[in-house]
Amino acid sequence: MTDLLSEPNLNSALNAEYLAARRQAFTCIDELVDTTVKTLLRWSSINSGTRNLDGLNAMARELEQQFTPISDQFNALPLPDVEALTDGGEVIQNRHGKMLSFKKRADAPLQVLLLGHMDTVFEQTHAFQQPVWLDNNTLNGPGVADMKGGLLVIYLALKAFELHPLSPKLGWHVAINPDEETGSLASRFLIAEFAQKAHLGLVYEPALADGTLAGDRKGSGNFSLRVRGKSAHAGREFHLGKNAIAALCEIFYRLQQLNSEENSGITLNLGRVSGGGAVNIVPDTAVGHFNVRCENIDQQGFIQSQINKIIDDINSRQGFDVQLFGGFNREPKVANTKTLKLRQWLSEIGSELDIPVNFKPTGGCCDGNNLNAAGLANIDTLGVRGGNIHTDQEFILIDSLAERAKLSFLLLEKFAVNYEEYLKLS
Ligand SMILES: [Zn+2]
């Protein structure tokens, strides 16, 4: 047994017992697909927009029922409120759902963190609320790919892995947050804490429809600006007014200039503005929201200093007060030795299953960025194959549920066999 475990090559390490375990696991996954699809249909019809606390609670109950039978330990952890700026310039506290944590074998030599989110971008007021079959293999519905389908891939893979004779070698922690779609602002501290206690991370964001996974990722920050000036009647005392909209326009114009060739790799998107009222009044408040993406930490530092400089300029003028809210919440994800090892293993497993495994860099962010920032190597698109996420055309390719569950099962098996080699990597 010991010899087999220290053998780095899974194929030569596989004895009849492991092959039988694989067969049993794959049968288990295949047999569970029908039930899993029914569960997905039910979950998709539960609205769990990040701000819908009742919907998130309903999803949390579903997830508790799904995962507790295979876990040793379950916790629903409250998350802090997070400050936000409304379009009217008011500072509010956003409330959040709970973070769910399911653990198995917390004392096993290798600890794997499997991360998912239960929230979707579709709020209760959105028209898109129910799943619809487009054909035998394509289901259109809120969250079917991003990532309620992915949560079910986690379940299937773990359910099968628990049948494996090597399961005692590996402990797992399934963590499911309720605020990923708004940047994990409330759950990021717990994510970082969980990352410290794990050796590697698996995140279940959807892969592209053709199975391509995300490689390196840009970092991201959401910012809001509130400009206060002074109102005055546009006819009688225009000269006494301090126009907040004009000041915001100037700030936004200068921010837009940061999108330039010399700042290649950085994007700054001016996303939304509001302010003012009657046109015969000089407006005293204007609010602007923008998003910044960077390839590396140095760029983040550079952009932050440019933003501060522009704001300081306006603040130095009499009668204006500009306040900045938000900031960078996701660091760029750049692969290290361990990440590359994980990608290599996944590619090897893909070849065994005849599933092409390719990685492509992306400007999009997810909790894989957060895990990476906390020092935890991870692969973050292990969920289902699908597409058009964040739109009412979102779809999942149903055959990918079993396919991706098998991929994850074999990955867990690979970890259980090779964990000593992995732990030695720096
Ligand atoms: Zn997602």
Short mmCIF file of C-alpha atoms and ligand atoms in Angstrom, two decimals:
data_model
loop_
_atom_site.label_atom_id
_atom_site.label_comp_id
_atom_site.label_asym_id
_atom_site.label_seq_id
_atom_site.Cartn_x
_atom_site.Cartn_y
_atom_site.Cartn_z
CA MET A 1 0.00 0.00 0.00
CA THR A 2 2.73 2.45 0.99
CA ASP A 3 4.70 1.67 -2.17
CA LEU A 4 1.69 2.31 -4.30
CA LEU A 5 1.00 5.63 -2.66
CA SER A 6 4.49 6.96 -3.19
CA GLU A 7 4.40 5.93 -6.84
CA PRO A 8 3.96 9.18 -8.81
CA ASN A 9 2.34 7.67 -11.87
CA LEU A 10 -1.28 6.87 -11.34
CA ASN A 11 -1.51 4.39 -14.20
CA SER A 12 1.22 2.14 -12.90
CA ALA A 13 -0.09 2.58 -9.37
CA LEU A 14 -3.52 1.39 -10.29
CA ASN A 15 -4.14 -2.09 -9.16
CA ALA A 16 -7.28 -4.11 -9.64
CA GLU A 17 -8.76 -2.66 -6.48
CA TYR A 18 -8.45 0.90 -7.73
CA LEU A 19 -9.77 0.04 -11.16
CA ALA A 20 -12.78 -1.54 -9.51
CA ALA A 21 -13.19 1.60 -7.38
CA ARG A 22 -13.15 3.74 -10.51
CA ARG A 23 -15.72 1.57 -12.19
CA GLN A 24 -17.92 1.71 -9.11
CA ALA A 25 -17.51 5.50 -8.89
CA PHE A 26 -18.39 6.07 -12.53
CA THR A 27 -21.45 3.85 -12.22
CA CYS A 28 -22.47 5.77 -9.12
CA ILE A 29 -22.19 9.09 -11.00
CA ASP A 30 -24.09 7.79 -14.04
CA GLU A 31 -26.88 6.43 -11.86
CA LEU A 32 -27.26 9.74 -10.05
CA VAL A 33 -27.55 11.88 -13.19
CA ASP A 34 -31.37 11.74 -13.49
CA THR A 35 -31.90 12.77 -9.86
CA THR A 36 -29.22 15.42 -10.26
CA VAL A 37 -31.00 16.96 -13.26
CA LYS A 38 -34.25 17.12 -11.26
CA THR A 39 -32.38 18.84 -8.44
CA LEU A 40 -30.86 21.31 -10.90
CA LEU A 41 -34.29 22.18 -12.30
CA ARG A 42 -35.54 22.84 -8.78
CA TRP A 43 -32.49 24.91 -7.80
CA SER A 44 -32.64 26.95 -11.00
CA SER A 45 -36.22 27.95 -10.21
CA ILE A 46 -35.23 29.21 -6.75
CA ASN A 47 -34.24 32.82 -7.20
CA SER A 48 -30.97 33.38 -5.37
CA GLY A 49 -29.83 36.79 -6.56
CA THR A 50 -27.12 38.11 -4.24
CA ARG A 51 -29.54 40.58 -2.62
CA ASN A 52 -32.43 38.12 -2.24
CA LEU A 53 -31.84 36.89 1.31
CA ASP A 54 -34.99 34.72 1.40
CA GLY A 55 -33.97 33.01 -1.83
CA LEU A 56 -30.45 32.47 -0.55
CA ASN A 57 -31.87 30.93 2.62
CA ALA A 58 -34.01 28.59 0.51
CA MET A 59 -30.91 27.59 -1.50
CA ALA A 60 -28.95 27.14 1.74
CA ARG A 61 -31.57 24.69 3.00
CA GLU A 62 -31.36 22.74 -0.26
CA LEU A 63 -27.57 22.63 -0.08
CA GLU A 64 -27.62 21.56 3.55
CA GLN A 65 -29.89 18.65 2.63
CA GLN A 66 -27.69 17.73 -0.31
CA PHE A 67 -24.30 17.83 1.36
CA THR A 68 -24.78 16.94 5.04
CA PRO A 69 -25.34 13.20 4.37
CA ILE A 70 -21.78 12.95 2.96
CA SER A 71 -20.13 15.37 5.45
CA ASP A 72 -18.78 15.07 9.00
CA GLN A 73 -19.40 18.65 9.92
CA PHE A 74 -21.72 21.42 8.74
CA ASN A 75 -21.75 25.12 9.58
CA ALA A 76 -23.76 28.09 8.30
CA LEU A 77 -21.61 31.13 8.96
CA PRO A 78 -23.03 34.66 9.09
CA LEU A 79 -21.23 37.29 6.99
CA PRO A 80 -20.65 40.97 7.78
CA ASP A 81 -22.60 43.80 6.15
CA VAL A 82 -20.71 45.64 3.44
CA GLU A 83 -20.78 49.37 2.82
CA ALA A 84 -22.01 50.54 -0.58
CA LEU A 85 -22.84 53.84 -2.24
CA THR A 86 -26.31 54.23 -3.78
CA ASP A 87 -26.86 56.16 -7.00
CA GLY A 88 -28.34 58.91 -4.86
CA GLY A 89 -25.06 59.27 -2.96
CA GLU A 90 -26.27 57.62 0.22
CA VAL A 91 -23.97 55.18 2.04
CA ILE A 92 -25.80 51.98 2.89
CA GLN A 93 -24.92 48.63 4.43
CA ASN A 94 -25.65 45.62 2.20
CA ARG A 95 -26.73 42.49 4.02
CA HIS A 96 -25.71 39.01 2.89
CA GLY A 97 -26.75 35.39 3.04
CA LYS A 98 -24.74 32.84 4.98
CA MET A 99 -21.60 31.02 3.95
CA LEU A 100 -22.00 27.25 4.10
CA SER A 101 -19.18 24.98 5.16
CA PHE A 102 -19.19 21.17 4.90
CA LYS A 103 -16.16 19.22 6.07
CA LYS A 104 -15.00 15.64 5.86
CA ARG A 105 -11.87 14.18 7.50
CA ALA A 106 -10.35 17.44 8.69
CA ASP A 107 -7.33 15.47 9.98
CA ALA A 108 -6.42 13.69 6.70
CA PRO A 109 -2.90 14.39 5.33
CA LEU A 110 -4.13 16.30 2.27
CA GLN A 111 -6.85 18.94 2.59
CA VAL A 112 -8.77 20.03 -0.49
CA LEU A 113 -10.97 23.11 -0.54
CA LEU A 114 -13.86 22.89 -3.02
CA LEU A 115 -15.38 26.31 -3.49
CA GLY A 116 -18.69 27.29 -5.02
CA HIS A 117 -21.30 30.02 -4.85
CA MET A 118 -25.06 29.80 -4.49
CA ASP A 119 -25.91 33.32 -5.66
CA THR A 120 -26.76 34.36 -9.21
CA VAL A 121 -26.78 37.73 -10.95
CA PHE A 122 -30.54 37.52 -11.46
CA GLU A 123 -32.51 39.42 -8.85
CA GLN A 124 -36.18 38.81 -8.04
CA THR A 125 -37.30 41.57 -10.39
CA HIS A 126 -35.54 40.00 -13.39
CA ALA A 127 -37.75 38.33 -16.01
CA PHE A 128 -35.50 35.27 -16.18
CA GLN A 129 -36.62 32.93 -13.38
CA GLN A 130 -37.35 29.45 -14.75
CA PRO A 131 -35.39 26.73 -16.55
CA VAL A 132 -36.46 25.68 -20.05
CA TRP A 133 -35.20 22.75 -22.15
CA LEU A 134 -33.80 23.90 -25.50
CA ASP A 135 -33.08 20.34 -26.63
CA ASN A 136 -32.34 16.97 -24.98
CA ASN A 137 -28.93 18.11 -23.83
CA THR A 138 -29.31 21.85 -23.41
CA LEU A 139 -31.04 23.44 -20.46
CA ASN A 140 -31.51 27.20 -20.36
CA GLY A 141 -32.09 28.62 -16.88
CA PRO A 142 -30.84 30.99 -14.20
CA GLY A 143 -27.70 29.64 -12.55
CA VAL A 144 -27.75 26.30 -14.39
CA ALA A 145 -24.11 26.81 -15.41
CA ASP A 146 -23.04 29.61 -13.06
CA MET A 147 -23.00 27.74 -10.85
CA LYS A 148 -25.80 25.58 -9.52
CA GLY A 149 -24.72 22.92 -12.02
CA GLY A 150 -21.17 23.28 -10.68
CA LEU A 151 -22.37 22.71 -7.10
CA LEU A 152 -23.91 19.45 -8.27
CA VAL A 153 -20.64 18.45 -9.95
CA ILE A 154 -18.97 18.88 -6.54
CA TYR A 155 -21.59 16.66 -4.96
CA LEU A 156 -21.34 13.90 -7.59
CA ALA A 157 -17.54 13.85 -7.48
CA LEU A 158 -17.42 13.65 -3.68
CA LYS A 159 -20.23 11.11 -3.44
CA ALA A 160 -18.22 8.87 -5.82
CA PHE A 161 -14.91 9.60 -4.14
CA GLU A 162 -16.25 8.48 -0.77
CA LEU A 163 -16.49 4.96 -2.25
CA HIS A 164 -12.77 4.97 -3.07
CA PRO A 165 -10.36 2.92 -0.90
CA LEU A 166 -7.99 5.92 -0.94
CA SER A 167 -10.53 8.37 0.47
CA PRO A 168 -8.95 8.30 3.98
CA LYS A 169 -5.88 10.03 2.50
CA LEU A 170 -7.83 13.11 1.61
CA GLY A 171 -9.98 15.47 3.64
CA TRP A 172 -12.30 17.93 1.92
CA HIS A 173 -13.99 21.16 2.71
CA VAL A 174 -16.88 22.34 0.57
CA ALA A 175 -17.42 26.08 1.06
CA ILE A 176 -20.33 27.82 -0.66
CA ASN A 177 -20.66 31.59 -0.50
CA PRO A 178 -23.73 33.76 -1.19
CA ASP A 179 -21.99 36.84 -2.66
CA GLU A 180 -19.57 35.78 -5.40
CA GLU A 181 -21.47 37.64 -8.11
CA THR A 182 -20.94 40.95 -6.34
CA GLY A 183 -17.24 40.30 -5.73
CA SER A 184 -17.28 38.17 -2.54
CA LEU A 185 -16.93 41.38 -0.53
CA ALA A 186 -18.48 39.82 2.57
CA SER A 187 -17.12 36.28 2.24
CA ARG A 188 -13.56 37.07 1.19
CA PHE A 189 -12.17 36.98 4.73
CA LEU A 190 -13.60 33.52 5.34
CA ILE A 191 -12.36 32.38 1.93
CA ALA A 192 -8.85 33.51 2.85
CA GLU A 193 -9.14 31.76 6.22
CA PHE A 194 -10.30 28.51 4.60
CA ALA A 195 -7.47 28.78 2.04
CA GLN A 196 -4.90 28.87 4.85
CA LYS A 197 -6.10 25.48 6.08
CA ALA A 198 -6.07 23.74 2.68
CA HIS A 199 -3.35 22.41 0.39
CA LEU A 200 -5.11 23.07 -2.88
CA GLY A 201 -8.32 24.55 -4.18
CA LEU A 202 -10.93 23.48 -6.72
CA VAL A 203 -13.47 26.07 -7.84
CA TYR A 204 -16.58 25.16 -9.80
CA GLU A 205 -17.18 28.09 -12.13
CA PRO A 206 -18.38 26.84 -15.53
CA ALA A 207 -15.96 25.88 -18.27
CA LEU A 208 -16.67 27.17 -21.77
CA ALA A 209 -19.08 25.13 -23.90
CA ASP A 210 -16.15 23.36 -25.61
CA GLY A 211 -14.62 22.51 -22.23
CA THR A 212 -11.88 25.16 -22.20
CA LEU A 213 -10.87 26.16 -18.68
CA ALA A 214 -9.64 29.51 -17.39
CA GLY A 215 -5.90 29.87 -16.89
CA ASP A 216 -4.44 33.06 -15.47
CA ARG A 217 -6.91 35.78 -14.58
CA LYS A 218 -6.79 39.54 -14.29
CA GLY A 219 -7.46 41.21 -10.96
CA SER A 220 -10.42 43.50 -10.49
CA GLY A 221 -11.74 46.36 -8.40
CA ASN A 222 -15.09 48.12 -8.19
CA PHE A 223 -15.02 51.77 -7.25
CA SER A 224 -17.66 54.39 -6.55
CA LEU A 225 -17.20 58.14 -6.40
CA ARG A 226 -19.41 60.68 -4.69
CA VAL A 227 -18.87 64.27 -5.68
CA ARG A 228 -20.43 66.96 -3.53
CA GLY A 229 -20.58 70.56 -4.73
CA LYS A 230 -23.00 73.36 -3.98
CA SER A 231 -26.42 73.91 -5.47
CA ALA A 232 -27.61 77.28 -6.69
CA HIS A 233 -30.34 78.62 -8.95
CA ALA A 234 -29.04 78.49 -12.51
CA GLY A 235 -30.59 81.87 -13.36
CA ARG A 236 -30.29 84.00 -10.25
CA GLU A 237 -26.99 82.91 -8.70
CA PHE A 238 -25.26 80.52 -11.06
CA HIS A 239 -21.87 81.93 -10.02
CA LEU A 240 -22.41 80.70 -6.42
CA GLY A 241 -22.91 77.07 -7.49
CA LYS A 242 -20.31 74.32 -7.53
CA ASN A 243 -21.40 71.87 -10.20
CA ALA A 244 -20.92 68.28 -8.98
CA ILE A 245 -21.78 66.78 -12.39
CA ALA A 246 -19.17 68.92 -14.14
CA ALA A 247 -16.56 67.84 -11.60
CA LEU A 248 -17.51 64.17 -12.00
CA CYS A 249 -17.28 64.54 -15.80
CA GLU A 250 -13.79 65.92 -15.43
CA ILE A 251 -12.77 63.04 -13.15
CA PHE A 252 -14.31 60.47 -15.48
CA TYR A 253 -12.65 62.04 -18.51
CA ARG A 254 -9.26 61.78 -16.84
CA LEU A 255 -9.93 58.19 -15.67
CA GLN A 256 -10.89 57.23 -19.22
CA GLN A 257 -7.49 58.52 -20.41
CA LEU A 258 -5.84 55.80 -18.33
CA ASN A 259 -7.01 53.31 -20.98
CA SER A 260 -4.01 53.81 -23.19
CA GLU A 261 -1.42 51.88 -25.12
CA GLU A 262 1.26 52.57 -22.56
CA ASN A 263 -1.01 51.10 -19.86
CA SER A 264 -1.50 47.90 -21.82
CA GLY A 265 -3.16 45.16 -19.79
CA ILE A 266 -5.14 47.67 -17.74
CA THR A 267 -8.78 48.42 -18.45
CA LEU A 268 -10.87 51.00 -16.66
CA ASN A 269 -14.58 50.87 -17.45
CA LEU A 270 -16.77 53.84 -16.52
CA GLY A 271 -19.93 51.94 -15.72
CA ARG A 272 -22.70 54.15 -14.36
CA VAL A 273 -23.41 57.77 -13.45
CA SER A 274 -26.20 59.55 -11.70
CA GLY A 275 -26.88 62.98 -10.24
CA GLY A 276 -28.72 66.21 -10.59
CA GLY A 277 -32.38 67.05 -10.97
CA ALA A 278 -34.11 70.07 -12.45
CA VAL A 279 -31.97 71.66 -15.13
CA ASN A 280 -32.33 75.13 -13.66
CA ILE A 281 -30.46 74.05 -10.52
CA VAL A 282 -26.69 73.63 -10.28
CA PRO A 283 -26.42 70.01 -9.04
CA ASP A 284 -24.72 69.51 -5.69
CA THR A 285 -24.30 65.71 -5.89
CA ALA A 286 -23.09 63.31 -8.56
CA VAL A 287 -22.23 59.62 -8.26
CA GLY A 288 -20.13 57.51 -10.59
CA HIS A 289 -19.24 53.83 -10.55
CA PHE A 290 -16.37 52.20 -12.41
CA ASN A 291 -14.47 48.92 -12.69
CA VAL A 292 -10.73 48.43 -13.12
CA ARG A 293 -8.91 45.29 -14.28
CA CYS A 294 -5.16 44.69 -14.13
CA GLU A 295 -2.77 41.92 -15.05
CA ASN A 296 -0.49 42.31 -12.06
CA ILE A 297 -0.16 43.87 -8.64
CA ASP A 298 2.15 46.67 -9.84
CA GLN A 299 -0.53 47.84 -12.25
CA GLN A 300 -3.06 47.87 -9.41
CA GLY A 301 -0.77 50.06 -7.35
CA PHE A 302 -0.20 52.37 -10.32
CA ILE A 303 -3.91 52.79 -11.07
CA GLN A 304 -4.78 53.33 -7.42
CA SER A 305 -2.23 56.16 -7.20
CA GLN A 306 -3.61 57.75 -10.41
CA ILE A 307 -7.17 57.60 -9.07
CA ASN A 308 -6.07 59.18 -5.79
CA LYS A 309 -4.19 61.93 -7.63
CA ILE A 310 -7.19 62.88 -9.78
CA ILE A 311 -9.44 62.99 -6.73
CA ASP A 312 -6.92 65.07 -4.77
CA ASP A 313 -6.84 67.59 -7.63
CA ILE A 314 -10.60 68.13 -7.48
CA ASN A 315 -10.64 68.14 -3.68
CA SER A 316 -8.05 70.92 -3.69
CA ARG A 317 -10.65 73.19 -5.29
CA GLN A 318 -12.79 75.20 -2.96
CA GLY A 319 -16.36 74.00 -2.54
CA PHE A 320 -15.88 70.42 -3.73
CA ASP A 321 -15.72 67.23 -1.76
CA VAL A 322 -14.97 63.97 -3.56
CA GLN A 323 -15.10 60.67 -1.74
CA LEU A 324 -13.96 57.30 -3.07
CA PHE A 325 -15.65 54.05 -2.04
CA GLY A 326 -14.75 50.44 -2.84
CA GLY A 327 -11.39 49.34 -4.18
CA PHE A 328 -9.53 46.37 -5.57
CA ASN A 329 -11.17 43.22 -4.23
CA ARG A 330 -9.54 40.60 -6.43
CA GLU A 331 -5.86 40.31 -7.08
CA PRO A 332 -4.59 39.07 -10.44
CA LYS A 333 -4.22 35.29 -10.55
CA VAL A 334 -0.85 34.28 -11.93
CA ALA A 335 0.07 30.58 -11.93
CA ASN A 336 2.83 29.27 -9.64
CA THR A 337 4.57 25.85 -9.61
CA LYS A 338 1.72 24.21 -7.75
CA THR A 339 -0.94 25.65 -10.05
CA LEU A 340 0.99 24.39 -13.07
CA LYS A 341 1.21 20.95 -11.47
CA LEU A 342 -2.56 20.90 -10.95
CA ARG A 343 -3.14 21.91 -14.57
CA GLN A 344 -0.74 19.21 -15.75
CA TRP A 345 -2.55 16.55 -13.72
CA LEU A 346 -5.91 17.64 -15.02
CA SER A 347 -4.60 17.45 -18.60
CA GLU A 348 -3.30 13.94 -17.96
CA ILE A 349 -6.65 12.86 -16.60
CA GLY A 350 -8.37 14.50 -19.57
CA SER A 351 -6.27 12.40 -21.96
CA GLU A 352 -7.20 9.25 -20.05
CA LEU A 353 -10.89 10.09 -20.40
CA ASP A 354 -10.47 11.43 -23.93
CA ILE A 355 -11.62 14.88 -22.82
CA PRO A 356 -9.51 17.75 -24.18
CA VAL A 357 -8.26 19.96 -21.34
CA ASN A 358 -7.09 23.41 -22.43
CA PHE A 359 -6.49 26.54 -20.40
CA LYS A 360 -6.95 30.08 -21.68
CA PRO A 361 -6.14 33.32 -19.83
CA THR A 362 -9.10 35.59 -19.11
CA GLY A 363 -9.95 39.10 -17.97
CA GLY A 364 -12.77 37.68 -15.84
CA CYS A 365 -12.39 37.13 -12.11
CA CYS A 366 -13.73 34.67 -9.60
CA ASP A 367 -12.94 33.26 -6.18
CA GLY A 368 -9.98 31.48 -7.77
CA ASN A 369 -8.33 34.91 -7.65
CA ASN A 370 -9.04 35.13 -3.92
CA LEU A 371 -7.65 31.66 -3.21
CA ASN A 372 -4.54 32.45 -5.22
CA ALA A 373 -4.06 35.72 -3.34
CA ALA A 374 -4.27 33.74 -0.09
CA GLY A 375 -1.49 31.48 -1.38
CA LEU A 376 -3.65 28.53 -2.39
CA ALA A 377 -2.98 26.99 -5.82
CA ASN A 378 -6.25 26.17 -7.57
CA ILE A 379 -8.10 25.36 -10.76
CA ASP A 380 -11.24 27.46 -10.94
CA THR A 381 -13.40 26.32 -13.86
CA LEU A 382 -14.10 22.73 -12.92
CA GLY A 383 -17.85 23.17 -13.18
CA VAL A 384 -20.14 22.23 -16.04
CA ARG A 385 -19.76 23.13 -19.68
CA GLY A 386 -22.14 25.89 -20.66
CA GLY A 387 -22.34 29.46 -21.82
CA ASN A 388 -24.05 32.87 -22.08
CA ILE A 389 -23.73 33.22 -18.33
CA HIS A 390 -25.07 36.38 -16.70
CA THR A 391 -27.70 36.64 -19.48
CA ASP A 392 -31.17 35.15 -19.92
CA GLN A 393 -29.60 32.85 -22.52
CA GLU A 394 -27.52 31.04 -19.87
CA PHE A 395 -27.32 27.32 -20.62
CA ILE A 396 -25.76 24.09 -19.41
CA LEU A 397 -24.86 21.10 -21.57
CA ILE A 398 -26.39 18.38 -19.43
CA ASP A 399 -23.95 15.62 -20.41
CA SER A 400 -21.21 17.69 -18.82
CA LEU A 401 -22.61 17.03 -15.31
CA ALA A 402 -21.38 13.42 -15.29
CA GLU A 403 -18.37 14.19 -17.48
CA ARG A 404 -17.05 16.94 -15.19
CA ALA A 405 -17.89 14.94 -12.05
CA LYS A 406 -15.73 12.09 -13.36
CA LEU A 407 -12.95 14.53 -14.15
CA SER A 408 -13.07 15.85 -10.58
CA PHE A 409 -13.32 12.36 -9.12
CA LEU A 410 -10.15 11.34 -10.97
CA LEU A 411 -8.47 14.54 -9.85
CA LEU A 412 -9.28 13.69 -6.23
CA GLU A 413 -7.95 10.18 -6.82
CA LYS A 414 -4.78 11.65 -8.32
CA PHE A 415 -4.33 13.86 -5.24
CA ALA A 416 -4.85 10.90 -2.92
CA VAL A 417 -2.17 8.91 -4.78
CA ASN A 418 0.34 11.72 -5.32
CA TYR A 419 -0.16 14.01 -2.35
CA GLU A 420 3.35 13.51 -0.99
CA GLU A 421 4.88 14.68 -4.26
CA TYR A 422 2.51 17.64 -4.35
CA LEU A 423 3.25 18.72 -0.78
CA LYS A 424 6.97 18.82 -1.57
CA LEU A 425 6.47 21.42 -4.34
CA SER A 426 7.33 24.96 -3.40
ZN ZN B 1 -19.96 32.07 -11.00
#
